[in-house]
Coordinates of C-alpha atoms and ligand atoms in Angstrom, one line a residue:
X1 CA -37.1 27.5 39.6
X2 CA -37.9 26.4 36.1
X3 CA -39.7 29.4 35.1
X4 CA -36.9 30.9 36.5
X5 CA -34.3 29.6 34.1
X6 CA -36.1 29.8 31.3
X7 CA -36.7 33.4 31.5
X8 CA -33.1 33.4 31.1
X9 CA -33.2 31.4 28.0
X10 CA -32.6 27.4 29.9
X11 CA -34.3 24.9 30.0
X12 CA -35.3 22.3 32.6
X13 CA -35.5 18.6 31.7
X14 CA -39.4 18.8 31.6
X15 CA -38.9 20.6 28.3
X16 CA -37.0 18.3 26.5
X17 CA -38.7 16.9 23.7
X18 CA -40.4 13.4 23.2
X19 CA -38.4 10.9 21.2
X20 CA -41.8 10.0 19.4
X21 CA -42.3 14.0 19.0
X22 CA -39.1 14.4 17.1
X23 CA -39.2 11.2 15.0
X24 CA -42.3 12.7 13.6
X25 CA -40.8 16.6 13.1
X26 CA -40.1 18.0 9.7
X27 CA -36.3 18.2 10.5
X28 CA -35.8 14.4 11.1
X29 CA -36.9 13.6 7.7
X30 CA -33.7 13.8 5.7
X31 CA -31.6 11.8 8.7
X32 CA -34.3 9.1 8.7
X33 CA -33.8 8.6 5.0
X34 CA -30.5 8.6 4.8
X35 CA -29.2 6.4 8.3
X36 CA -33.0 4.8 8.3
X37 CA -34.9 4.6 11.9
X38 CA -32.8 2.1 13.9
X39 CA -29.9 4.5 14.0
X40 CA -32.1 7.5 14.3
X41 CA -33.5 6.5 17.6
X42 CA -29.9 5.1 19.2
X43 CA -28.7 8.9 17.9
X44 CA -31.3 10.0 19.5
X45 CA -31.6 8.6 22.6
X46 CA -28.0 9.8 23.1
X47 CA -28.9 13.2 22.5
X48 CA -31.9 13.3 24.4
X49 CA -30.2 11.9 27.1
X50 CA -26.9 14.3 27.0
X51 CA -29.3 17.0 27.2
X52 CA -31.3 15.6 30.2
X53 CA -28.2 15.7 32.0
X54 CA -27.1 18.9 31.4
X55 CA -30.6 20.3 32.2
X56 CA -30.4 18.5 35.7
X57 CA -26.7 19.9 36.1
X58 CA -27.8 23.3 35.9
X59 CA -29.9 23.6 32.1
X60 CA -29.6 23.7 28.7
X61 CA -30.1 27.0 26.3
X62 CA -33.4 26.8 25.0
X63 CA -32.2 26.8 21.4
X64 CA -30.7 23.4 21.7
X65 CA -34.4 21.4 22.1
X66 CA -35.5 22.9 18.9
X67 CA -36.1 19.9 16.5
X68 CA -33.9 21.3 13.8
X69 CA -31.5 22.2 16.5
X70 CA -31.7 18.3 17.4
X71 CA -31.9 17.0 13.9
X72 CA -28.4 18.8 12.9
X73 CA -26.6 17.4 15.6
X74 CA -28.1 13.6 15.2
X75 CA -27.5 14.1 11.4
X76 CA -24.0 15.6 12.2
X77 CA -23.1 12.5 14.6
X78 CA -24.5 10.2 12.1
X79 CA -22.7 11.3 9.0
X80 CA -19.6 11.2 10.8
X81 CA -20.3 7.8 12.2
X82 CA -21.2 6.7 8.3
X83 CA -17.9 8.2 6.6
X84 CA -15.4 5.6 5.4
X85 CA -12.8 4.7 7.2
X86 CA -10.5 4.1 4.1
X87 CA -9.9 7.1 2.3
X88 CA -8.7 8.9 -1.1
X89 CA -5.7 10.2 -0.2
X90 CA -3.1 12.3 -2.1
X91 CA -0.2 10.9 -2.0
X92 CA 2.5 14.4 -2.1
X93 CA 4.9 12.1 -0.1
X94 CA 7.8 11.8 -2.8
X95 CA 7.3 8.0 -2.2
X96 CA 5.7 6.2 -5.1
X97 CA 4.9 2.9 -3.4
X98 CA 4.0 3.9 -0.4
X99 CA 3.5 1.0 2.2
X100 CA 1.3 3.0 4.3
X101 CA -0.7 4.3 1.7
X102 CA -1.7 1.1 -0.2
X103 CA 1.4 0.7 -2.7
X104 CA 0.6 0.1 -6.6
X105 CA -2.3 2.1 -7.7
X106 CA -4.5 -0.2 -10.7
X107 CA -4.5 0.7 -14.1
X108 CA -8.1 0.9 -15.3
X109 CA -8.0 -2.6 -16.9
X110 CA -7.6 -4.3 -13.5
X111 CA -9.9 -1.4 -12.2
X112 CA -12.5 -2.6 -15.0
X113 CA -12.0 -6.7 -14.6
X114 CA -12.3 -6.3 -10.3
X115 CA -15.6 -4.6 -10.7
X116 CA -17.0 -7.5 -13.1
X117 CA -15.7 -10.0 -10.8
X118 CA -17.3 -8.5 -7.8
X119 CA -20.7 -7.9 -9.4
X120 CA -21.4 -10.8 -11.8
X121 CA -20.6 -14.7 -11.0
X122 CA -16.7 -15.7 -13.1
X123 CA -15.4 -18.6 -13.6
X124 CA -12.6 -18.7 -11.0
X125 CA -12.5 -22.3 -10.8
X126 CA -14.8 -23.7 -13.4
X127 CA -12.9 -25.1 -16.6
X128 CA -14.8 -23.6 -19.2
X129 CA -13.5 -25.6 -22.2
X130 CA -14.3 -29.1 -20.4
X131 CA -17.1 -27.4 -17.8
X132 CA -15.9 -29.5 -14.5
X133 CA -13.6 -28.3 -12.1
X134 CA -10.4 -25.6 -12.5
X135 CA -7.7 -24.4 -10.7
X136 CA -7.6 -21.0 -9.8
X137 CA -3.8 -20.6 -10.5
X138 CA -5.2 -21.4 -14.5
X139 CA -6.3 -17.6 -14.9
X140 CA -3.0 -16.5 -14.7
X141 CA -0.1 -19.2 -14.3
X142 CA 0.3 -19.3 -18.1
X143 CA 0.9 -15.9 -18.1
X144 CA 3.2 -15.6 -15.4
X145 CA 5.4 -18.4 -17.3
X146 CA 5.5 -16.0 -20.2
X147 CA 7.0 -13.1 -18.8
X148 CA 9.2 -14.9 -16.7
X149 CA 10.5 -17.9 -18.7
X150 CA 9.8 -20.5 -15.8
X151 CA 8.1 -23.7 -16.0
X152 CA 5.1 -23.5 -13.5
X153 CA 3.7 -20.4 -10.8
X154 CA 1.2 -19.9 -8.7
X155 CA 0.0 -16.7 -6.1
X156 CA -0.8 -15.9 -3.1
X157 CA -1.6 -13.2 -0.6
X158 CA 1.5 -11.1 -0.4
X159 CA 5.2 -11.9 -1.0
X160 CA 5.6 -13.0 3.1
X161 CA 3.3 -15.7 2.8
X162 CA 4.9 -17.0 -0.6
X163 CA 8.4 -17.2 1.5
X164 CA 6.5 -18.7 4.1
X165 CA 4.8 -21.5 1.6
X166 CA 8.1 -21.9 -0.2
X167 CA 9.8 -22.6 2.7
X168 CA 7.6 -24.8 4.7
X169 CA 6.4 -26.7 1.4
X170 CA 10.7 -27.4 0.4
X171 CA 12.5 -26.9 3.7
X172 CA 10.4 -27.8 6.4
X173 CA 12.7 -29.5 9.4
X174 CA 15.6 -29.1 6.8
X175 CA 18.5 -26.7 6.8
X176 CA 18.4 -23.4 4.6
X177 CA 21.2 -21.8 3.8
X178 CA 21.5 -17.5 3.8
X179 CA 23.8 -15.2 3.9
X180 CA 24.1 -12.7 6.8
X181 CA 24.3 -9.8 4.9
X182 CA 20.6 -10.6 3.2
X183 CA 18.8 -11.6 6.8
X184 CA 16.6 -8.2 6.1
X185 CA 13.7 -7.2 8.2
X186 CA 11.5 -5.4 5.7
X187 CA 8.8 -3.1 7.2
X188 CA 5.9 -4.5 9.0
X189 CA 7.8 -6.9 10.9
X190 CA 8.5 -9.2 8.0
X191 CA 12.0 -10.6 9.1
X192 CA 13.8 -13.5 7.1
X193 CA 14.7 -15.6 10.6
X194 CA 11.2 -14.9 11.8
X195 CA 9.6 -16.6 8.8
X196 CA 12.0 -19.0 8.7
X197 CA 11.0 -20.5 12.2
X198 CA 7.3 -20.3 11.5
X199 CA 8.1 -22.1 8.2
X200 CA 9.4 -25.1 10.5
X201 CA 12.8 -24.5 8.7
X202 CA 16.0 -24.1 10.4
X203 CA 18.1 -20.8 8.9
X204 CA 21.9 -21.4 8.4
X205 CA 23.6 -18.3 8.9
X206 CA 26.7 -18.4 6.4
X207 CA 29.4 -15.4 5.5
X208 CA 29.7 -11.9 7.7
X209 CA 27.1 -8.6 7.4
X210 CA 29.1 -7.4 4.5
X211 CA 30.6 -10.4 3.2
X212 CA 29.9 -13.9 2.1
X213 CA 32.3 -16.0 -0.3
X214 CA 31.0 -18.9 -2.4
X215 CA 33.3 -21.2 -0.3
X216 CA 30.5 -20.1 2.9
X217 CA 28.0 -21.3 0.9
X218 CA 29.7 -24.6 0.1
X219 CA 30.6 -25.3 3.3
X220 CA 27.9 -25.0 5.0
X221 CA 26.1 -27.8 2.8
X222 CA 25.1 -30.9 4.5
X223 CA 23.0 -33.5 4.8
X224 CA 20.2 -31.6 6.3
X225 CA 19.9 -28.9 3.6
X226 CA 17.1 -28.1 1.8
X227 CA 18.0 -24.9 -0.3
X228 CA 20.0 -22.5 -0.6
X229 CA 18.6 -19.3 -0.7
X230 CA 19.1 -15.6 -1.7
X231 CA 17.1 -12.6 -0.7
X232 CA 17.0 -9.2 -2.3
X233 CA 18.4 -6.5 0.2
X234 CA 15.6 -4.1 -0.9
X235 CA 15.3 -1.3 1.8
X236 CA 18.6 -1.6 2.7
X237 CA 22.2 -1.4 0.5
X238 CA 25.7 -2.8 1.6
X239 CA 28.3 -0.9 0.4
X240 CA 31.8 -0.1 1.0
X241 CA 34.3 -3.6 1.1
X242 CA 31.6 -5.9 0.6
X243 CA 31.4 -9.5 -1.4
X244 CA 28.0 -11.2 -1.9
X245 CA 27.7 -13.9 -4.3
X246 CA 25.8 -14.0 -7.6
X247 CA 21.9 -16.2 -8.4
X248 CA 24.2 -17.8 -11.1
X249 CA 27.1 -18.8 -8.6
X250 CA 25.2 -20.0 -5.6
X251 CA 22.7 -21.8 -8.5
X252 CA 25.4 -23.5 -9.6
X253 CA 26.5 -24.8 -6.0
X254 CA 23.7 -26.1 -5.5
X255 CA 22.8 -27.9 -8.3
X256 CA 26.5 -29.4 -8.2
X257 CA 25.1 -30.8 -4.8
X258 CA 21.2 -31.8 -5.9
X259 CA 19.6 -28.9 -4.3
X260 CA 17.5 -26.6 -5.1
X261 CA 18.5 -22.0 -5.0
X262 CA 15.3 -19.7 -4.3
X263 CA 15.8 -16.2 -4.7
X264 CA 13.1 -14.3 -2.6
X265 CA 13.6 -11.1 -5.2
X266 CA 11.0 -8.6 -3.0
X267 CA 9.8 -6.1 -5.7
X268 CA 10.5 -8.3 -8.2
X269 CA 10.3 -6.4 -11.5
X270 CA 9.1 -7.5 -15.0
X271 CA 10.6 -5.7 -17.7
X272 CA 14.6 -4.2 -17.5
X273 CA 13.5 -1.1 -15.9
X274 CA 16.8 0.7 -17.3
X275 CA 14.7 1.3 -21.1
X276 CA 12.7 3.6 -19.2
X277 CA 15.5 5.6 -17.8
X278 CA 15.3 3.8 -14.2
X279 CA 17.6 2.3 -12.1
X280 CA 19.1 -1.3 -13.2
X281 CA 17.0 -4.0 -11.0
X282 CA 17.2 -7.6 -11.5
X283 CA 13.9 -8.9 -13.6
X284 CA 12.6 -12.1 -12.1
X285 CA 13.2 -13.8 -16.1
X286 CA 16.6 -13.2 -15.8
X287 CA 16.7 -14.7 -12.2
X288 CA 15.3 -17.2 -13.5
X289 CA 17.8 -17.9 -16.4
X290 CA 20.7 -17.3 -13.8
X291 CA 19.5 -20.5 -12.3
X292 CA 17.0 -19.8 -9.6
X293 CA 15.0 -22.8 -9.2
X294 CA 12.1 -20.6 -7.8
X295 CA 11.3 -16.8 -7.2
X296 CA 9.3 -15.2 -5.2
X297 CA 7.9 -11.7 -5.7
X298 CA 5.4 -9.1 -4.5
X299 CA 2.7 -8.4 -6.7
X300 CA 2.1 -4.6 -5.6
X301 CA 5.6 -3.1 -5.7
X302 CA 7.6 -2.4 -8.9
X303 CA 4.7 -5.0 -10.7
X304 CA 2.4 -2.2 -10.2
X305 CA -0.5 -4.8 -9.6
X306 CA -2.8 -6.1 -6.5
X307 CA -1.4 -7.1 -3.2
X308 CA -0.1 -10.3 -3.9
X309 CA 3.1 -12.9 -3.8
X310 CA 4.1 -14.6 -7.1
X311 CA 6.1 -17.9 -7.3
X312 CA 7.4 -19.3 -10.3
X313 CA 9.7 -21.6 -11.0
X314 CA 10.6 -24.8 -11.5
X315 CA 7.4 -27.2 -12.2
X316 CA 7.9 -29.8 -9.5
X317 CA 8.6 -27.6 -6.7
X318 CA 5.5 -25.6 -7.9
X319 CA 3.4 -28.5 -7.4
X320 CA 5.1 -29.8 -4.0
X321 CA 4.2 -26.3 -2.8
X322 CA 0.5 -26.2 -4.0
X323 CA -0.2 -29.2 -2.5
X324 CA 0.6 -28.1 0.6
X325 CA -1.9 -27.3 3.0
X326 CA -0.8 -23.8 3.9
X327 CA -1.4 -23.2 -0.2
X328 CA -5.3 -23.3 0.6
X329 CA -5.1 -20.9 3.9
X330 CA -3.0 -18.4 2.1
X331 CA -4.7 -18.6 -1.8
X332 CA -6.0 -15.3 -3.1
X333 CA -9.6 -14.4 -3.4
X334 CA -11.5 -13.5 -7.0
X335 CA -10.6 -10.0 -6.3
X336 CA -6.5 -10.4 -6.7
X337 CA -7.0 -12.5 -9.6
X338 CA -9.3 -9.9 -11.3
X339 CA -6.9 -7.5 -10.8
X340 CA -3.9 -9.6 -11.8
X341 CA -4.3 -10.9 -15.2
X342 CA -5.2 -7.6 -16.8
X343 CA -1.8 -6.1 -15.0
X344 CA 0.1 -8.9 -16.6
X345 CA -1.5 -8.6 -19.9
X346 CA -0.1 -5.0 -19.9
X347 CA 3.3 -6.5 -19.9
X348 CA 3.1 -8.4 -23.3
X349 CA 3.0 -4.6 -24.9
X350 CA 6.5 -3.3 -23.3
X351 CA 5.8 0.0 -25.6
X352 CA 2.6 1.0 -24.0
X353 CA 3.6 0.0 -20.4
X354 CA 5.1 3.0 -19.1
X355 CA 1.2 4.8 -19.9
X356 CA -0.6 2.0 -19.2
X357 CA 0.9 0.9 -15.9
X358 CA -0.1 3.8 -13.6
X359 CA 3.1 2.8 -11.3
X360 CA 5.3 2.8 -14.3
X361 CA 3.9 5.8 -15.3
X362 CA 4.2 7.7 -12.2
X363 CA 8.2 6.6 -12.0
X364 CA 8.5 7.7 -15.1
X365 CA 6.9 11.4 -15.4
X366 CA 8.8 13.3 -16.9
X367 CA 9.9 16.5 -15.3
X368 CA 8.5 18.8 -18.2
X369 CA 5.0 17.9 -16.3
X370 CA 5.9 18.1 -12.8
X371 CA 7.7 21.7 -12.8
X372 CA 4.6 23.7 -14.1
X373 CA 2.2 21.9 -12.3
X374 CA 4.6 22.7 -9.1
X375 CA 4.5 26.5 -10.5
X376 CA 0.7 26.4 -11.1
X377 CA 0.5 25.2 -7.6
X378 CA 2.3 27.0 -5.9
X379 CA 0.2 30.8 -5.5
X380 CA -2.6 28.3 -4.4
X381 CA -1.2 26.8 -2.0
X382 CA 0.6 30.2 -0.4
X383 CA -3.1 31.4 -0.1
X384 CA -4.0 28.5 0.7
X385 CA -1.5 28.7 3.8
X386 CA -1.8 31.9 4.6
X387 CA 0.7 35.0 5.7
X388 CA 2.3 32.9 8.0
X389 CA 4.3 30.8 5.4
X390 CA 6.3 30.9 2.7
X391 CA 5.7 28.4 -0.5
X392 CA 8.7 28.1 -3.1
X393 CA 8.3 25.4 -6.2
X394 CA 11.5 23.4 -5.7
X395 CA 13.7 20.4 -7.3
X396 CA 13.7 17.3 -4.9
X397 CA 14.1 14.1 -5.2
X398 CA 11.4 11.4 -5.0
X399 CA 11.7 7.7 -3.9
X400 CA 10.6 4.1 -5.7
X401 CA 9.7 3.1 -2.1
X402 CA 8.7 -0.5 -1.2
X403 CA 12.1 -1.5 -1.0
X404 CA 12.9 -1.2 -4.7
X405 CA 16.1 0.3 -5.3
X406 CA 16.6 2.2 -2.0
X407 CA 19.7 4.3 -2.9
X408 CA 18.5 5.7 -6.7
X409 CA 16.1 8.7 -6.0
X410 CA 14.2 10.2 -8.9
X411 CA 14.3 13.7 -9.6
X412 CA 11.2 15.3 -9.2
X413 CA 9.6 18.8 -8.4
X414 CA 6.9 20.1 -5.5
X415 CA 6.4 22.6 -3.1
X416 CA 8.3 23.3 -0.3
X417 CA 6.6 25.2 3.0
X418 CA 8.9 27.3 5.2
X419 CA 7.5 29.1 8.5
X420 CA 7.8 32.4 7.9
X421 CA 7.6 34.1 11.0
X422 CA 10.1 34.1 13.9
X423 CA 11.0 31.5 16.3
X424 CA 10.9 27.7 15.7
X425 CA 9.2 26.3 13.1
X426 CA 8.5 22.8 14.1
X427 CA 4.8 23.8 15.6
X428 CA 3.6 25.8 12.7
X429 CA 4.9 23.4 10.3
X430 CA 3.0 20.4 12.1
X431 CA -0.2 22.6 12.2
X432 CA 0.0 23.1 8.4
X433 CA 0.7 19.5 8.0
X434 CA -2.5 18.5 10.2
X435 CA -4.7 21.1 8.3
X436 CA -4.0 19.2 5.2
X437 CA -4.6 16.0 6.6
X438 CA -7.6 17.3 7.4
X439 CA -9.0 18.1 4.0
X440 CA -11.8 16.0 2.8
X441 CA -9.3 14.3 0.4
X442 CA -5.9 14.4 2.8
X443 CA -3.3 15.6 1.5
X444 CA -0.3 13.8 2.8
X445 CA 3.4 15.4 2.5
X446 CA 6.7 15.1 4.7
X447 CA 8.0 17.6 7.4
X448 CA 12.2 17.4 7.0
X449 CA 14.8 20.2 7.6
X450 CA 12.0 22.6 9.0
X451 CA 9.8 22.3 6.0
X452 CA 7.2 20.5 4.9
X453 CA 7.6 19.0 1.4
X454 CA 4.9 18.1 -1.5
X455 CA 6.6 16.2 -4.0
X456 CA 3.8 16.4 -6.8
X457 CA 5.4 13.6 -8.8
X458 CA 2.2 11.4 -7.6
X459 CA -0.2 14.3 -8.8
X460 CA -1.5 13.9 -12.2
X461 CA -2.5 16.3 -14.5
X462 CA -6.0 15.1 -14.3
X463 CA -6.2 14.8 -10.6
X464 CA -5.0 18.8 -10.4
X465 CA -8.2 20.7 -10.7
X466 CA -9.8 18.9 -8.0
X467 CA -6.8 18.6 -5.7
X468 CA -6.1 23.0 -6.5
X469 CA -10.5 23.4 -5.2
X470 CA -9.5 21.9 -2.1
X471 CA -7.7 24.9 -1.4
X472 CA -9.2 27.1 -3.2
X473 CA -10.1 29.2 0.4
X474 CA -7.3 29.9 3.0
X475 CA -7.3 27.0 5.6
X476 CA -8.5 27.5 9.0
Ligands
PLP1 C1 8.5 -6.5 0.4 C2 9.3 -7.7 0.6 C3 8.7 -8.9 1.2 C4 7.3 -8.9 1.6 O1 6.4 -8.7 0.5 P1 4.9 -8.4 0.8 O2 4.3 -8.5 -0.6 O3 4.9 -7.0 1.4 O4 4.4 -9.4 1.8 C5 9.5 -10.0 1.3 N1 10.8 -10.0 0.9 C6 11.4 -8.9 0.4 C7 12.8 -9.0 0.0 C8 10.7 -7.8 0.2 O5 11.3 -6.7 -0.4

């Protein structure tokens, strides 16, 4: 029976080769030396004994057992099991900060200071003037007072847990005071009520969706209130017959009654984005000059830094709150801080921000860039595509994203794919899609109105060369 199948070409389990055989062959070498022996011999053992079955089910072409034939498919199974999970990605979505795909990108000063803090001991809470103990918040609170005219900051993870500090540190078992029209659920199930609960605070609805007077405000004051409190709409707009009232107005109200207004601004911007030709956005200095008693902001969206949430504010609501014990579960690691101070320090040069600040500078690229490079690109990604599809260089429009300013859309240029055969194009398009997904560096677009849509706003000119030898050969 066995000679029988291998005279026509299978093999019976008795042929399979030793595990000790093939750890010694030739062709193992180069897996051993890269995945080292352990995960060798679990690779395999699986293949050995995928083969044993199949050669007890009915055999196995005698090609397989050959050690190369063996080492290729361990080394294949191995490299795959090795390659990061957390990729490069091109980001061709028309979305600068892109939630999904990681927000701000670092400018090489943060880039720089991260990988000294990762590789070499910092002083991240040693006082190097007296040499006892410091306060992380020193690297960067001073700074943070600077560009934003308040008294005191500090930082933590991400702008949810800064709500969810301010509030439990000022409000907890107290009333809070917020208009209907800004209860926002932001993405990633960040939803004002929702924090407010797991704050311990208690959320007082004032006003309608699309309106609320300064009287709501005033009314609702009592003497279980903590705050009152203001949060940016950002990935939503009201509009139409709608009345909201001002940081300065509800301020005022509440000082006149000993309390204290937080603004939760979301993006939270720096510098008066309007110099640059972008849409008006609140900057968190002049929130504070309106009267905020403390801000909250993210660190990643229109700052253009690390994931992170910013308070600043008033000094001895600053220090209630970092006393608080949720202050030491939710404080940033070395990493955040690394990256923060150098992203700040951009800010004291307004004139070099918009090149510096890689966010700043992709919101801002001009279209005299972005319409050759969509020219350029285009005959390379027709081949790229194939027959089958038809590539035009066309105007669109891309997005701040992140909730900053969700109505203003930037005018931008990319490629637009079309189906170019008959019949419905929603298949073809999503194969297109998943072949560039698929690319060693993925290239991430947007299927709308039966076409798929690069917005090349987030390609720069130095990233081009590489991103145009990706397609260099027709994809399969
Ligand atoms: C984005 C946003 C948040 C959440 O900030 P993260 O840094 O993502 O945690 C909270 N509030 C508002 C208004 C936001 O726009």
């Amino acid at each position: 029976m066995a000679d029988q199948l291998s005279g026509a070409g299978l093999a019976a389990a008795s042929d399979i080769p030793s595990l000790d055989r093939l750890l010694n062959a030739e062709a193992l070498r180069p897996a051993l030396a890269t995945h080292g022996r352990t995960q060798v011999v679990a690779a395999l053992r699986r293949d050995l004994e995928a083969l044993r079955k199949r050669a007890l089910d009915g055999g196995v072409p005698r090609h397989e057992l050959d050690a190369a034939a063996v080492a290729a498919r361990t080394s294949a199974a191995l490299d795959e099991a090795a390659r990061p999970r957390l990729r490069a990605v091109y980001n061709l979505t028309g979305t600068v900060l892109h939630t999904n795909l990681g927000r701000a990108l670092l400018p090489d000063e943060a880039v720089a200071s991260v990988l000294r803090a990762l590789t070499s001991p910092a002083n991240l809470e040693f006082d190097l003037d007296t040499g006892g103990r410091g306060d992380r918040d020193d690297l960067i609170d001073d700074l943070l007072c600077e560009l934003t005219g308040a008294e005191a900051a500090t930082v933590v993870n991400n702008n949810a847990a800064a709500v969810l500090l301010m509030l439990n540190a000022l409000a907890d078992r107290r009333d809070v005071v917020v208009s209907r029209g800004e209860l926002v659920e932001i993405g990633g199930a960040f939803r004002i009520p929702d924090i407010m609960k797991r704050a311990g605070a208690k959320l007082v609805e004032v006003g309608t969706t699309n309106r609320t007077h300064a009287a709501d405000y005033e009314n609702a004051i009592g003497p279980r209130t903590a705050m009152l409190m203001k949060v940016h709409c950002s990935n939503y707009a009201v509009t139409g017959f709608t009345k909201s009232v001002d940081v300065a107005d509800v301020a005022a109200l509440a000082h006149a009654r000993g309390l204290p207004a937080t603004v939760d601004l979301g993006s939270g911007t720096l510098v008066d984005l309007t110099q640059f030709g972008l849409p008006k956005e609140d900057t968190v200095r002049e929130t504070i000059a309106a009267g905020a008693d403390l801000v909250t902001f993210s660190g990643d969206k229109l700052l253009g830094g690390p994931q992170a949430g910013l308070l600043v504010g008033r000094a001895d609501l600053i220090r209630k709150i970092k006393k608080n014990p949720l202050k030491r579960a939710l404080r940033v690691g070395k990493l955040t801080l690394a990256a923060l101070e150098p992203v700040l320090q951009l800010y004291r040069a307004p004139e070099f921000l918009a090149q510096r600040l890689t966010t700043l500078r992709l919101l801002t690229r001009p279209m005299r860039d972005i319409q050759p490079q969509a020219e350029r690109l285009r005959g390379v990604l027709a081949h790229a595509a194939g027959p089958s599809y038809a590539v035009e260089a066309v105007p669109m429009f891309s997005q701040i994203g992140s909730g900053a300013l969700p109505i203003d859309q930037l005018p931008s240029y990319g490629l637009a794919v079309r189906y170019a055969g008959s019949g419905r194009p929603g298949r073809h398009l999503d194969r297109l899609e998943t072949l560039l997904r698929r690319l060693p560096v993925p290239v991430i677009g947007r299927i709308a109105d039966d076409a798929l849509w690069l917005d090349l706003r987030c390609l720069e000119d130095r990233d081009e060369a590489a991103f145009a030898a990706q397609l260099a050969e027709p994809l399969a």
